Structure formats: structure tokens, C-alpha cells
PDB file of C-alpha atoms in Angstrom:
ATOM      1  CA  MET A  28       0.000   0.000   0.000  1.00 64.00           C
ATOM      2  CA  HIS A  29       2.834   2.381   0.883  1.00 68.00           C
ATOM      3  CA  ASN A  30       4.577   1.762  -2.474  1.00 75.00           C
ATOM      4  CA  GLN A  31       1.291   2.213  -4.326  1.00 76.00           C
ATOM      5  CA  LEU A  32       0.814   5.618  -2.678  1.00 68.00           C
ATOM      6  CA  LYS A  33       4.379   6.585  -3.642  1.00 70.00           C
ATOM      7  CA  GLY A  34       3.624   5.604  -7.245  1.00 68.00           C
ATOM      8  CA  ILE A  35       0.454   7.682  -7.324  1.00 73.00           C
ATOM      9  CA  LEU A  36       2.235  10.708  -5.849  1.00 62.00           C
ATOM     10  CA  ALA A  37       5.131  10.353  -8.303  1.00 64.00           C
ATOM     11  CA  GLY A  38       2.674  10.153 -11.193  1.00 68.00           C
ATOM     12  CA  ALA A  39       0.815  13.241  -9.971  1.00 60.00           C
ATOM     13  CA  TYR A  40       4.122  15.108  -9.606  1.00 62.00           C
ATOM     14  CA  ILE A  41       5.173  14.223 -13.169  1.00 66.00           C
ATOM     15  CA  LEU A  42       1.769  15.268 -14.506  1.00 55.00           C
ATOM     16  CA  LEU A  43       2.057  18.600 -12.680  1.00 48.00           C
ATOM     17  CA  ILE A  44       5.502  19.243 -14.187  1.00 52.00           C
ATOM     18  CA  VAL A  45       4.262  18.414 -17.697  1.00 44.00           C
ATOM     19  CA  LEU A  46       1.279  20.765 -17.302  1.00 45.00           C
ATOM     20  CA  LEU A  47       3.542  23.560 -16.049  1.00 43.00           C
ATOM     21  CA  LEU A  48       5.896  23.062 -18.990  1.00 43.00           C
ATOM     22  CA  LEU A  49       3.028  23.139 -21.475  1.00 44.00           C
ATOM     23  CA  THR A  50       1.678  26.330 -19.902  1.00 43.00           C
ATOM     24  CA  THR A  51       5.119  27.946 -20.014  1.00 39.00           C
ATOM     25  CA  CYS A  52       5.539  27.055 -23.690  1.00 45.00           C
ATOM     26  CA  ARG A  53       2.511  29.178 -24.599  1.00 46.00           C
ATOM     27  CA  HIS A  54       3.948  32.344 -23.009  1.00 44.00           C
ATOM     28  CA  HIS A  55       6.330  32.999 -25.912  1.00 45.00           C
ATOM     29  CA  ARG A  56       3.385  33.686 -28.184  1.00 50.00           C
ATOM     30  CA  GLY A  57       3.262  37.398 -27.406  1.00 71.00           C
ATOM     31  CA  ASN A  58       5.967  37.883 -30.036  1.00 75.00           C
ATOM     32  CA  PRO A  59       4.719  37.416 -33.630  1.00 76.00           C
ATOM     33  CA  ASP A  60       8.199  36.323 -34.761  1.00 76.00           C
ATOM     34  CA  GLU A  61       7.892  33.271 -32.515  1.00 85.00           C
ATOM     35  CA  VAL A  62       4.498  32.113 -33.819  1.00 88.00           C
ATOM     36  CA  GLY A  63       4.054  30.096 -36.987  1.00 92.00           C
ATOM     37  CA  GLU A  64       5.670  30.563 -40.360  1.00 94.00           C
ATOM     38  CA  ASP A  65       6.651  33.874 -41.964  1.00 95.00           C
ATOM     39  CA  GLY A  66       6.218  35.335 -45.431  1.00 95.00           C
ATOM     40  CA  ASP A  67       5.919  38.568 -47.394  1.00 96.00           C
ATOM     41  CA  ILE A  68       2.616  38.962 -45.536  1.00 97.00           C
ATOM     42  CA  LYS A  69       2.166  37.604 -41.998  1.00 97.00           C
ATOM     43  CA  ILE A  70      -0.862  38.199 -39.789  1.00 98.00           C
ATOM     44  CA  THR A  71      -0.729  37.050 -36.159  1.00 97.00           C
ATOM     45  CA  MET A  72      -3.500  37.360 -33.588  1.00 96.00           C
ATOM     46  CA  PHE A  73      -3.144  37.077 -29.787  1.00 96.00           C
ATOM     47  CA  TRP A  74      -5.626  36.813 -26.912  1.00 95.00           C
ATOM     48  CA  ASP A  75      -5.414  35.702 -23.275  1.00 94.00           C
ATOM     49  CA  PHE A  76      -8.972  34.701 -22.383  1.00 94.00           C
ATOM     50  CA  PRO A  77     -10.643  31.277 -22.762  1.00 94.00           C
ATOM     51  CA  GLY A  78     -12.712  30.893 -25.918  1.00 93.00           C
ATOM     52  CA  ASP A  79     -12.276  30.279 -29.635  1.00 94.00           C
ATOM     53  CA  VAL A  80     -11.294  33.421 -31.539  1.00 95.00           C
ATOM     54  CA  ASP A  81     -10.714  33.072 -35.272  1.00 96.00           C
ATOM     55  CA  LEU A  82      -8.620  35.015 -37.754  1.00 98.00           C
ATOM     56  CA  HIS A  83     -10.309  35.549 -41.139  1.00 98.00           C
ATOM     57  CA  VAL A  84      -8.708  37.136 -44.201  1.00 98.00           C
ATOM     58  CA  ASP A  85     -10.584  37.905 -47.405  1.00 98.00           C
ATOM     59  CA  GLN A  86      -7.986  37.544 -50.186  1.00 98.00           C
ATOM     60  CA  PRO A  87      -7.743  39.062 -53.670  1.00 98.00           C
ATOM     61  CA  ASN A  88      -8.581  35.684 -55.259  1.00 96.00           C
ATOM     62  CA  GLY A  89     -12.035  35.838 -53.633  1.00 97.00           C
ATOM     63  CA  ASN A  90     -11.294  33.056 -51.142  1.00 97.00           C
ATOM     64  CA  GLU A  91     -11.522  33.556 -47.412  1.00 97.00           C
ATOM     65  CA  LEU A  92      -8.616  32.201 -45.366  1.00 97.00           C
ATOM     66  CA  SER A  93      -9.908  30.864 -42.015  1.00 96.00           C
ATOM     67  CA  PHE A  94     -10.288  27.645 -40.020  1.00 95.00           C
ATOM     68  CA  MET A  95     -12.645  26.454 -42.795  1.00 95.00           C
ATOM     69  CA  ASN A  96     -10.003  27.018 -45.488  1.00 95.00           C
ATOM     70  CA  MET A  97      -6.600  26.789 -43.796  1.00 95.00           C
ATOM     71  CA  ASP A  98      -4.434  26.196 -46.867  1.00 97.00           C
ATOM     72  CA  ASP A  99      -5.239  28.223 -49.957  1.00 95.00           C
ATOM     73  CA  SER A 100      -1.659  28.096 -51.318  1.00 94.00           C
ATOM     74  CA  ALA A 101      -2.774  26.085 -54.372  1.00 93.00           C
ATOM     75  CA  ASN A 102      -4.713  29.219 -55.408  1.00 92.00           C
ATOM     76  CA  ARG A 103      -1.796  31.571 -54.585  1.00 91.00           C
ATOM     77  CA  GLY A 104      -3.490  32.309 -51.287  1.00 95.00           C
ATOM     78  CA  GLY A 105      -2.250  32.080 -47.735  1.00 97.00           C
ATOM     79  CA  VAL A 106      -1.871  29.392 -45.115  1.00 98.00           C
ATOM     80  CA  LEU A 107      -3.382  29.490 -41.622  1.00 96.00           C
ATOM     81  CA  ASP A 108      -0.705  27.446 -39.838  1.00 96.00           C
ATOM     82  CA  VAL A 109      -1.633  28.154 -36.196  1.00 94.00           C
ATOM     83  CA  ASP A 110      -5.282  27.725 -35.168  1.00 92.00           C
ATOM     84  CA  ASP A 111      -5.927  27.845 -31.405  1.00 91.00           C
ATOM     85  CA  ARG A 112      -9.406  26.537 -30.596  1.00 88.00           C
ATOM     86  CA  THR A 113      -9.450  26.683 -26.800  1.00 90.00           C
ATOM     87  CA  GLY A 114      -8.066  30.090 -25.925  1.00 91.00           C
ATOM     88  CA  GLY A 115      -6.540  31.019 -22.601  1.00 90.00           C
ATOM     89  CA  ARG A 116      -3.291  32.720 -21.712  1.00 91.00           C
ATOM     90  CA  GLY A 117      -0.917  33.040 -24.668  1.00 91.00           C
ATOM     91  CA  SER A 118      -3.389  32.005 -27.373  1.00 94.00           C
ATOM     92  CA  ALA A 119      -2.503  32.788 -30.976  1.00 96.00           C
ATOM     93  CA  GLU A 120      -3.422  32.255 -34.603  1.00 96.00           C
ATOM     94  CA  ASN A 121      -1.123  32.900 -37.546  1.00 97.00           C
ATOM     95  CA  ALA A 122      -1.493  33.216 -41.308  1.00 98.00           C
ATOM     96  CA  TYR A 123       1.206  33.834 -43.886  1.00 98.00           C
ATOM     97  CA  TRP A 124       1.692  34.358 -47.628  1.00 97.00           C
ATOM     98  CA  ARG A 125       5.086  33.537 -49.169  1.00 95.00           C
ATOM     99  CA  ASP A 126       4.211  34.664 -52.700  1.00 92.00           C
ATOM    100  CA  PRO A 127       1.145  36.838 -52.170  1.00 96.00           C
ATOM    101  CA  MET A 128      -0.986  37.887 -55.087  1.00 96.00           C
ATOM    102  CA  GLU A 129      -1.510  41.570 -55.658  1.00 96.00           C
ATOM    103  CA  GLY A 130      -4.763  43.094 -54.560  1.00 97.00           C
ATOM    104  CA  ARG A 131      -6.961  43.857 -51.601  1.00 98.00           C
ATOM    105  CA  TYR A 132      -6.783  41.956 -48.298  1.00 98.00           C
ATOM    106  CA  ARG A 133      -9.403  42.396 -45.586  1.00 98.00           C
ATOM    107  CA  VAL A 134      -8.569  41.197 -42.053  1.00 98.00           C
ATOM    108  CA  ARG A 135     -11.330  40.293 -39.590  1.00 98.00           C
ATOM    109  CA  VAL A 136     -11.568  38.696 -36.147  1.00 97.00           C
ATOM    110  CA  VAL A 137     -14.517  36.452 -35.284  1.00 96.00           C
ATOM    111  CA  TYR A 138     -15.400  35.451 -31.724  1.00 94.00           C
ATOM    112  CA  TYR A 139     -16.443  31.940 -32.724  1.00 91.00           C
ATOM    113  CA  ARG A 140     -17.160  30.459 -29.303  1.00 88.00           C
ATOM    114  CA  ALA A 141     -17.309  32.063 -25.867  1.00 82.00           C
ATOM    115  CA  ASP A 142     -16.187  30.147 -22.807  1.00 85.00           C
ATOM    116  CA  ASP A 143     -17.994  30.031 -19.452  1.00 85.00           C
ATOM    117  CA  GLU A 144     -14.833  31.400 -17.788  1.00 85.00           C
ATOM    118  CA  ALA A 145     -14.840  34.486 -20.056  1.00 82.00           C
ATOM    119  CA  PRO A 146     -18.386  34.938 -21.394  1.00 84.00           C
ATOM    120  CA  ASP A 147     -17.729  38.614 -22.205  1.00 86.00           C
ATOM    121  CA  GLY A 148     -14.552  38.029 -24.223  1.00 90.00           C
ATOM    122  CA  GLY A 149     -11.723  40.500 -23.866  1.00 93.00           C
ATOM    123  CA  PRO A 150      -8.883  42.223 -25.711  1.00 96.00           C
ATOM    124  CA  VAL A 151      -7.370  40.867 -28.924  1.00 97.00           C
ATOM    125  CA  ARG A 152      -4.144  42.066 -30.535  1.00 97.00           C
ATOM    126  CA  VAL A 153      -3.561  41.628 -34.272  1.00 97.00           C
ATOM    127  CA  VAL A 154      -0.138  42.224 -35.833  1.00 97.00           C
ATOM    128  CA  VAL A 155      -0.034  42.686 -39.611  1.00 97.00           C
ATOM    129  CA  LYS A 156       3.452  42.412 -41.084  1.00 97.00           C
ATOM    130  CA  ILE A 157       3.995  43.288 -44.741  1.00 96.00           C
ATOM    131  CA  ASN A 158       7.452  43.052 -46.277  1.00 93.00           C
ATOM    132  CA  GLY A 159       9.001  43.154 -42.785  1.00 92.00           C
ATOM    133  CA  ARG A 160       7.045  46.186 -41.559  1.00 94.00           C
ATOM    134  CA  SER A 161       4.527  45.605 -38.736  1.00 96.00           C
ATOM    135  CA  THR A 162       1.386  47.433 -37.687  1.00 97.00           C
ATOM    136  CA  GLU A 163      -0.495  46.482 -34.515  1.00 97.00           C
ATOM    137  CA  TYR A 164      -4.245  46.674 -33.889  1.00 98.00           C
ATOM    138  CA  ASN A 165      -6.056  46.285 -30.579  1.00 97.00           C
ATOM    139  CA  ILE A 166      -9.728  45.383 -30.528  1.00 96.00           C
ATOM    140  CA  GLU A 167     -12.231  44.194 -27.927  1.00 96.00           C
ATOM    141  CA  LEU A 168     -14.531  41.204 -28.305  1.00 94.00           C
ATOM    142  CA  HIS A 169     -17.656  41.174 -26.153  1.00 92.00           C
ATOM    143  CA  ASN A 170     -20.137  38.656 -27.559  1.00 87.00           C
ATOM    144  CA  ALA A 171     -19.893  35.266 -29.203  1.00 88.00           C
ATOM    145  CA  GLN A 172     -20.220  35.600 -32.977  1.00 88.00           C
ATOM    146  CA  ASP A 173     -18.795  39.153 -32.993  1.00 91.00           C
ATOM    147  CA  ASP A 174     -17.255  39.690 -36.455  1.00 96.00           C
ATOM    148  CA  ILE A 175     -14.951  42.699 -36.189  1.00 96.00           C
ATOM    149  CA  PRO A 176     -13.149  44.278 -39.161  1.00 98.00           C
ATOM    150  CA  VAL A 177      -9.504  44.954 -38.262  1.00 97.00           C
ATOM    151  CA  THR A 178      -7.936  46.497 -41.371  1.00 98.00           C
ATOM    152  CA  THR A 179      -7.927  46.446 -45.151  1.00 97.00           C
ATOM    153  CA  PHE A 180      -4.807  46.888 -47.278  1.00 97.00           C
ATOM    154  CA  ASN A 181      -3.715  46.601 -50.882  1.00 96.00           C
ATOM    155  CA  TYR A 182      -0.605  44.574 -51.640  1.00 96.00           C
ATOM    156  CA  SER A 183       1.601  45.002 -54.680  1.00 91.00           C
ATOM    157  CA  ARG A 184       4.939  43.400 -55.492  1.00 81.00           C
ATOM    158  CA  ARG A 185       6.553  46.846 -55.207  1.00 75.00           C
ATOM    159  CA  GLY A 186       5.304  47.114 -51.616  1.00 60.00           C
ATOM    160  CA  THR A 187       1.912  47.980 -50.256  1.00 55.00           C
ATOM    161  CA  ALA A 188      -0.096  50.545 -52.169  1.00 51.00           C
ATOM    162  CA  THR A 189      -2.085  51.133 -48.990  1.00 58.00           C
ATOM    163  CA  ARG A 190      -0.322  50.271 -45.749  1.00 54.00           C
ATOM    164  CA  PRO A 191      -2.286  48.968 -42.798  1.00 61.00           C
ATOM    165  CA  GLY A 192      -3.243  51.934 -40.684  1.00 56.00           C
ATOM    166  CA  GLN A 193      -3.840  54.193 -43.692  1.00 49.00           C
ATOM    167  CA  ASN A 194      -7.099  52.413 -44.444  1.00 47.00           C
ATOM    168  CA  ASP A 195      -7.652  51.288 -40.878  1.00 51.00           C
ATOM    169  CA  THR A 196     -11.067  49.887 -40.069  1.00 46.00           C
ATOM    170  CA  ALA A 197     -10.302  48.622 -36.544  1.00 45.00           C
ATOM    171  CA  GLN A 198     -12.662  49.713 -33.816  1.00 39.00           C
TER     172      GLN A 198
END
């Protein structure tokens, strides 16, 4: 019985260490350079409250990049390579375009599913990086199914015709 109790306590201790390590690993996500892949266009979203928040990007080819269409690279679109569905401290989503097509991109954030621990949502930070130059947007989500426009920009191979912030639609 004594050895069985030792085994249970050792197992609980190991589980606690693993959970702490997993929690610590998420803390690096506040830096967009440490989340997902990179490209000529990179859009990274961060939030720290429980719930499923989704990054959506309407692309020049007419396709929407989101959790429903995570890899549009066959159509010269982007790739959503980080899709956090549970939320909580250090949550992030990331999309990137290595050879982006020219045209208009529209970035939105959708509060897909609220969590009982954070039914009123909270702050979301979106970092849009184009050709190495970043612009940050801060928005608030309050209700499940909120669909908030963040920014719209035009991309051209010579650089952006309209930089994020110039045609800013964030609220």
C-alpha cells in the first residue's frame, strides 16, 4: 500500500511538471516572430482569455482564409498554420503568404465560441506584417459571434499601395 501511494504521488508530480511546462511554452506567443511561419505577408493574432477566436482574411482571389479554409496556397493564397481553438493565456493564430498575389486583403476577427470562464470576451491584438514592416491593432470582443473588421490593405509586389493603418477599419 505504501509503495502504491508513492507511485500515485510520483505520477501526480510528473503530470504537474508536464502541465507547467506546457503552460510555459505558450507564453512565448506574445511575439509574432515566434508564432508560426513567416512570409511577405504575416498576420498574427493574440488573446489571453478562454474561448475560440478566429482570424479571417478575405484575399484578392475571392477566397476567405480561415479555419474552414486553412491552406489556400494552391490558389496563390495564404496558409493558416496556427489555429488555437481553446483560448486562454498566450493564445494565438497565424497566417502567412510567401508569394502573395496583388490586390486587396481584408482582415477580420470572429469570436467563434465564448467560454464560461470568459463569457464577455476581452482584448485581442492583431499584428499585420507586410514586407518586414509591422502594424499592430487592438480590438475588444464582447459577444460570441462578434465579427470585427480589423484592417484592409492593398498589396503590390513593389510594396503595399495602402499600408495597414492608412485604411484602418479597426474599432
